[in-house]
Each structure stands twice: as structure tokens, then as C-alpha cells.
C-alpha positions as a Markdown table, in Angstrom:
| # | Residue | x | y | z |
|---|---|---|---|---|
| 1 | Met | -19.7 | 45.6 | 103.8 |
| 2 | Met | -18.0 | 46.0 | 100.3 |
| 3 | Gly | -16.6 | 42.5 | 100.4 |
| 4 | Ala | -19.8 | 41.1 | 100.6 |
| 5 | Met | -21.0 | 43.2 | 97.6 |
| 6 | Ile | -17.9 | 42.2 | 95.5 |
| 7 | Leu | -17.7 | 38.5 | 96.3 |
| 8 | Pro | -21.2 | 37.4 | 94.5 |
| 9 | Gln | -19.4 | 39.2 | 91.1 |
| 10 | Ile | -16.4 | 37.3 | 91.6 |
| 11 | Val | -18.4 | 34.0 | 91.6 |
| 12 | Ser | -20.8 | 34.8 | 89.0 |
| 13 | Gly | -17.6 | 35.6 | 86.4 |
| 14 | Leu | -15.8 | 31.9 | 87.5 |
| 15 | Thr | -18.9 | 29.9 | 86.6 |
| 16 | Lys | -19.1 | 32.0 | 82.6 |
| 17 | Ala | -15.8 | 31.7 | 82.8 |
| 18 | Leu | -16.4 | 27.7 | 82.9 |
| 19 | Glu | -19.0 | 27.5 | 81.0 |
| 20 | Gln | -16.1 | 28.4 | 77.8 |
| 21 | Pro | -15.6 | 25.7 | 75.3 |
| 22 | Ser | -11.6 | 25.2 | 74.9 |
| 23 | Asn | -9.5 | 23.7 | 72.6 |
| 24 | Glu | -6.4 | 21.4 | 73.4 |
| 25 | Asn | -4.6 | 24.9 | 72.5 |
| 26 | Gly | -6.1 | 26.2 | 76.0 |
| 27 | Asn | -7.9 | 29.1 | 73.3 |
| 28 | Pro | -11.3 | 29.0 | 74.3 |
| 29 | Asn | -12.6 | 31.2 | 71.2 |
| 30 | Lys | -10.3 | 29.4 | 68.4 |
| 31 | Pro | -11.6 | 26.1 | 67.1 |
| 32 | Asp | -9.5 | 23.1 | 66.5 |
| 33 | Asn | -9.9 | 22.3 | 63.0 |
| 34 | Arg | -6.5 | 19.6 | 62.7 |
| 35 | Asn | -9.1 | 16.8 | 61.9 |
| 36 | Asp | -10.9 | 18.2 | 59.4 |
| 37 | Asn | -7.5 | 19.4 | 57.9 |
| 38 | Ala | -6.7 | 15.2 | 58.1 |
| 39 | Gln | -10.1 | 14.4 | 57.5 |
| 40 | Gln | -9.9 | 15.8 | 53.8 |
| 41 | Pro | -8.6 | 13.7 | 51.0 |
| 42 | Asp | -6.9 | 14.8 | 47.9 |
| 43 | Pro | -9.2 | 15.4 | 45.3 |
| 44 | Gly | -6.3 | 14.7 | 42.8 |
| 45 | Ala | -5.2 | 11.3 | 44.5 |
| 46 | Gln | -6.6 | 7.7 | 43.7 |
| 47 | Gln | -9.0 | 6.0 | 46.2 |
| 48 | Ala | -7.3 | 3.4 | 48.5 |
| 49 | Gly | -8.5 | 0.0 | 46.7 |
| 50 | Thr | -9.5 | 1.1 | 43.3 |
| 51 | Pro | -7.0 | -1.0 | 40.8 |
| 52 | Thr | -5.5 | 1.4 | 38.1 |
| 53 | Gln | -7.4 | 0.6 | 34.3 |
| 54 | Pro | -4.9 | 0.0 | 31.9 |
| 55 | Asp | -5.1 | 1.4 | 28.4 |
| 56 | Ala | -8.1 | -0.1 | 26.3 |
| 57 | Pro | -6.0 | -1.6 | 22.7 |
| 58 | Asn | -6.9 | -0.3 | 20.0 |
| 59 | Ala | -10.1 | -1.9 | 18.6 |
| 60 | Val | -10.7 | -2.7 | 14.7 |
| 61 | Ser | -13.6 | -1.1 | 13.3 |
| 62 | Ala | -15.8 | -2.6 | 11.0 |
| 63 | Asp | -16.0 | 0.8 | 9.2 |
| 64 | Asn | -12.4 | 0.8 | 9.0 |
| 65 | Pro | -10.9 | -2.7 | 9.0 |
| 66 | Thr | -7.3 | -3.2 | 9.1 |
| 67 | Pro | -5.9 | -3.2 | 5.2 |
| 68 | Gln | -5.1 | -6.9 | 3.6 |
| 69 | Pro | -2.9 | -7.2 | 1.1 |
| 70 | Ala | -4.0 | -8.5 | -2.3 |
| 71 | Thr | -4.1 | -12.0 | -2.7 |
| 72 | Gly | -3.3 | -13.7 | -6.3 |
| 73 | Ser | -2.2 | -10.6 | -8.4 |
| 74 | Lys | 0.1 | -11.2 | -11.4 |
| 75 | Pro | 2.0 | -8.5 | -13.2 |
| 76 | Gly | 1.2 | -7.9 | -16.5 |
| 77 | Val | -2.2 | -7.6 | -18.4 |
| 78 | Asp | -4.5 | -9.7 | -20.7 |
| 79 | Met | -3.9 | -8.5 | -24.3 |
| 80 | Ser | -6.7 | -9.3 | -26.6 |
| 81 | Tyr | -6.3 | -9.2 | -30.3 |
| 82 | Gln | -8.7 | -10.1 | -33.5 |
| 83 | Asp | -7.1 | -13.7 | -35.8 |
| 84 | Gly | -9.5 | -13.3 | -38.4 |
| 85 | Ala | -13.0 | -14.7 | -36.7 |
| 86 | Val | -11.4 | -15.7 | -33.3 |
| 87 | Lys | -10.6 | -13.1 | -30.5 |
| 88 | Arg | -7.1 | -14.4 | -28.9 |
| 89 | Thr | -6.1 | -13.2 | -25.6 |
| 90 | Gln | -2.6 | -14.0 | -24.0 |
| 91 | Arg | -1.1 | -12.3 | -20.7 |
| 92 | Val | 1.4 | -10.4 | -21.6 |
| 93 | Ser | 3.8 | -7.7 | -20.0 |
| 94 | Leu | 2.7 | -3.9 | -19.7 |
| 95 | Ala | 4.9 | -2.9 | -22.5 |
| 96 | Val | 4.6 | -6.1 | -24.8 |
| 97 | Asn | 0.8 | -5.3 | -24.6 |
| 98 | Gln | 1.8 | -1.3 | -25.0 |
| 99 | Ala | 4.2 | -2.1 | -28.4 |
| 100 | Cys | 1.5 | -4.4 | -29.8 |
| 101 | Gln | -1.0 | -1.4 | -29.7 |
| 102 | Lys | 1.2 | 0.4 | -31.6 |
| 103 | Glu | 2.1 | -2.0 | -34.4 |
| 104 | Trp | -1.6 | -2.8 | -34.6 |
| 105 | Asn | -2.8 | 1.0 | -35.4 |
| 106 | Asp | 0.3 | 1.4 | -37.5 |
| 107 | Ser | -1.2 | 0.8 | -41.3 |
| 108 | Asn | 2.2 | 2.1 | -42.9 |
| 109 | Gly | 4.2 | -1.1 | -41.9 |
| 110 | Ser | 6.0 | -2.1 | -38.9 |
| 111 | Asn | 8.2 | -0.8 | -36.6 |
| 112 | Ala | 9.1 | -3.1 | -33.8 |
| 113 | Val | 11.8 | -0.4 | -32.3 |
| 114 | Asp | 9.4 | 2.4 | -32.4 |
| 115 | Ala | 6.6 | 0.4 | -31.2 |
| 116 | Tyr | 9.0 | -0.1 | -28.0 |
| 117 | Arg | 9.9 | 3.7 | -27.4 |
| 118 | Gly | 8.5 | 5.2 | -24.1 |
| 119 | Thr | 8.0 | 2.1 | -22.6 |
| 120 | Ala | 10.1 | -0.2 | -20.3 |
| 121 | Gly | 10.9 | -2.3 | -23.1 |
| 122 | Ala | 13.0 | 0.7 | -24.8 |
| 123 | Glu | 16.3 | 0.3 | -26.3 |
| 124 | Ser | 19.1 | 1.6 | -24.5 |
| 125 | Pro | 22.3 | 0.4 | -26.4 |
| 126 | Gly | 24.1 | 2.0 | -23.0 |
| 127 | Ser | 22.3 | 0.4 | -20.0 |
| 128 | Lys | 19.7 | -1.6 | -21.5 |
| 129 | Pro | 20.5 | -3.1 | -24.5 |
| 130 | Trp | 18.3 | -5.6 | -26.3 |
| 131 | Thr | 19.6 | -9.7 | -26.2 |
| 132 | Trp | 20.0 | -11.5 | -29.5 |
| 133 | Ile | 17.9 | -15.1 | -29.4 |
| 134 | Gly | 17.6 | -18.2 | -31.7 |
| 135 | Gln | 14.2 | -18.9 | -33.6 |
| 136 | Asp | 13.3 | -21.8 | -30.4 |
| 137 | Gln | 13.5 | -18.9 | -27.8 |
| 138 | Leu | 10.8 | -16.6 | -29.5 |
| 139 | His | 7.9 | -15.1 | -27.2 |
| 140 | Thr | 5.1 | -13.0 | -28.3 |
| 141 | Gly | 7.0 | -9.5 | -27.9 |
| 142 | Asp | 10.0 | -10.7 | -29.2 |
| 143 | Val | 11.6 | -8.9 | -32.7 |
| 144 | Val | 12.6 | -10.1 | -36.0 |
| 145 | Gln | 15.4 | -7.8 | -37.4 |
| 146 | Trp | 16.3 | -7.0 | -41.0 |
| 147 | Ala | 18.8 | -5.1 | -42.1 |
| 148 | Lys | 16.4 | -1.7 | -42.6 |
| 149 | Gly | 13.3 | -2.4 | -40.7 |
| 150 | Ser | 12.1 | -4.8 | -37.8 |
| 151 | Ala | 8.6 | -6.4 | -36.9 |
| 152 | Leu | 7.3 | -7.8 | -33.2 |
| 153 | Val | 6.2 | -11.7 | -33.1 |
| 154 | Ile | 3.0 | -13.1 | -32.0 |
| 155 | Cys | 3.2 | -16.5 | -30.4 |
| 156 | Asp | 0.4 | -18.3 | -29.7 |
| 157 | Asp | -1.2 | -21.6 | -30.5 |
| 158 | Thr | -1.1 | -21.4 | -34.4 |
| 159 | Gly | 2.6 | -20.4 | -34.7 |
| 160 | Val | 4.9 | -18.0 | -34.7 |
| 161 | Arg | 3.9 | -14.8 | -36.5 |
| 162 | Ile | 4.1 | -11.1 | -37.1 |
| 163 | Ile | 2.3 | -7.2 | -37.1 |
| 164 | Tyr | 2.6 | -6.0 | -40.5 |
| 165 | Gln | 0.2 | -2.9 | -41.1 |
| 166 | Gly | -2.2 | -4.0 | -38.2 |
| 167 | Asn | -2.4 | -7.7 | -39.1 |
| 168 | Leu | -1.0 | -11.0 | -38.6 |
| 169 | Leu | 1.2 | -12.8 | -41.1 |
| 170 | Pro | 3.4 | -16.0 | -41.2 |
| 171 | Leu | 7.1 | -15.3 | -40.2 |
| 172 | Asp | 9.8 | -16.3 | -43.0 |
| 173 | Pro | 12.2 | -14.3 | -42.0 |
| 174 | Asn | 14.2 | -14.5 | -45.4 |
| 175 | Asn | 11.6 | -13.3 | -47.1 |
| 176 | Pro | 10.1 | -9.8 | -45.4 |
| 177 | Pro | 6.7 | -8.3 | -45.7 |
| 178 | Asn | 8.1 | -5.3 | -47.5 |
| 179 | Gly | 11.6 | -5.8 | -49.4 |
| 180 | Ser | 13.1 | -3.0 | -48.8 |
| 181 | Tyr | 14.2 | -4.1 | -45.3 |
| 182 | Gly | 16.7 | -5.8 | -46.7 |
| 183 | Ala | 18.1 | -9.0 | -45.7 |
| 184 | Phe | 17.3 | -10.9 | -42.7 |
| 185 | Gln | 19.8 | -10.2 | -39.2 |
| 186 | Gly | 18.1 | -12.2 | -36.3 |
| 187 | Tyr | 16.0 | -12.1 | -33.5 |
| 188 | Arg | 15.6 | -9.9 | -30.1 |
| 189 | His | 14.3 | -9.9 | -27.3 |
| 190 | Pro | 13.7 | -6.4 | -25.6 |
| 191 | Thr | 15.1 | -5.8 | -22.1 |
| 192 | Gly | 12.7 | -4.4 | -19.9 |
| 193 | Ala | 9.6 | -6.3 | -21.3 |
| 194 | Asp | 9.7 | -10.0 | -19.5 |
| 195 | Leu | 6.3 | -11.3 | -17.8 |
| 196 | Thr | 7.4 | -12.7 | -14.2 |
| 197 | Asp | 5.3 | -14.5 | -12.1 |
| 198 | Asn | 5.2 | -12.2 | -8.5 |
| 199 | Thr | 1.9 | -13.7 | -6.6 |
| 200 | Leu | 1.9 | -13.2 | -3.5 |
| 201 | Val | 1.1 | -15.5 | -0.8 |
| 202 | Ser | -2.3 | -15.2 | 1.1 |
| 203 | Pro | -1.8 | -13.3 | 4.3 |
| 204 | Pro | -2.5 | -14.9 | 8.0 |
| 205 | Pro | -6.1 | -15.2 | 9.2 |
| 206 | Pro | -6.7 | -11.7 | 11.4 |
| 207 | Asn | -6.0 | -12.4 | 15.2 |
| 208 | Ser | -10.2 | -13.2 | 16.4 |
| 209 | Ala | -8.9 | -12.1 | 19.4 |
| 210 | Ala | -9.3 | -8.3 | 18.5 |
| 211 | Ser | -12.0 | -6.3 | 19.2 |
| 212 | Val | -14.7 | -5.8 | 17.1 |
| 213 | Val | -16.4 | -2.3 | 16.9 |
| 214 | Ala | -20.4 | -2.7 | 15.3 |
């Protein structure tokens, strides 16, 4: 009798055991998550098949265009001066213009050496002496030198003149405008007062393929 009562319980237990899900590890209670881990990609990794985008080149912005060097610029200044009823203009170096402005505002006479002080044409006997020149080499800004005086030379289409007491007078080296100037010594060219042509060459056109941001 006892064996007949236990047999149905054994059969029932085996049936429940067979109904439990199992995995490859043989553990019916622990799910197999190996496939889940293999199917989840690394979020930091780039997806396969997507090409790497190169960094875009610096775009030229209309609000901040590429600076270009100035073209056609020349050194010096346009010096204007009154010659009676005629206003004249000529291109001179900054040093010559500065010296001439001092002389045109000097009502006491003329002093070319003092007029150039503080400019690029200032005389420095040790490092930048002035050069003695002939009358046929005279240009505006050169100096006529007497024993005890000097004056600035102005050369234009009317001839060679000097600035004295703010006025233009004909040049007569042996007859100075002031008798106290003494004997004529010669003509001098201030070193550092030259006007040189440094016209810039026009730059090449900008790259038409450059990206312009409106």
C-alpha cells in the first residue's frame, strides 16, 4: 500500500522538473545573457560603414575678411605752400615737410639746421653727417650754408628759392638775405630726408574657391 501512495508523488515531481526552462550552463534558474551582451555595441565607438568627416577649413567671413596689404601707397606727404597768389604742392619726405613748416612759421629769419632738429633729417656729425653737394644737385629741403647762417631750399617750376622769414626769396648765395650770415660756404643735403618710392605691388586675387560665409 505504501509504495502505491508514493509513486504518484514521484511522477508529479519529475513532471515539474521537466517543465522548468534551462540554459546551456545547465542552471534552470539563471538566464543566459551572453547573447544580450554581445549585441550591445560600445556607445563611444563609431558605427561601421560611416566615413570619418574631416575638419572643415577655416571659412572666410564677410564680417571678418582676410586683410590685404595696401596698394599704390608711397612714403612722404604732399606739402602745400603759398607762392604769392598761387598755391603749390609737391611730394616731399616727412622730414622735409616738418622742417619747411618750421621755417614758414619763423618770422625771425632762417635756420635750416634748427628746423631739422627732431626729424629724421637731423644732422648728427658722428653717425649721420650731411653731405656737401653742387648747385645742380639741389632739391627741395636741401640747405644753403653761410658762415653764420643757413636756409632751406625750395625747388619748383619757378626756379630755386629759399625760405626766409616765412617767405620765398630768390636764391643768391653771394648775397644772403641777412648780412650777418657771412660768406657763402656751399650747399648741403640732409641725410635721412630723402623721398624714396616704395610703391607696393598689388597682391594676387583671393582664392575663388574659398568658402564665404554671408
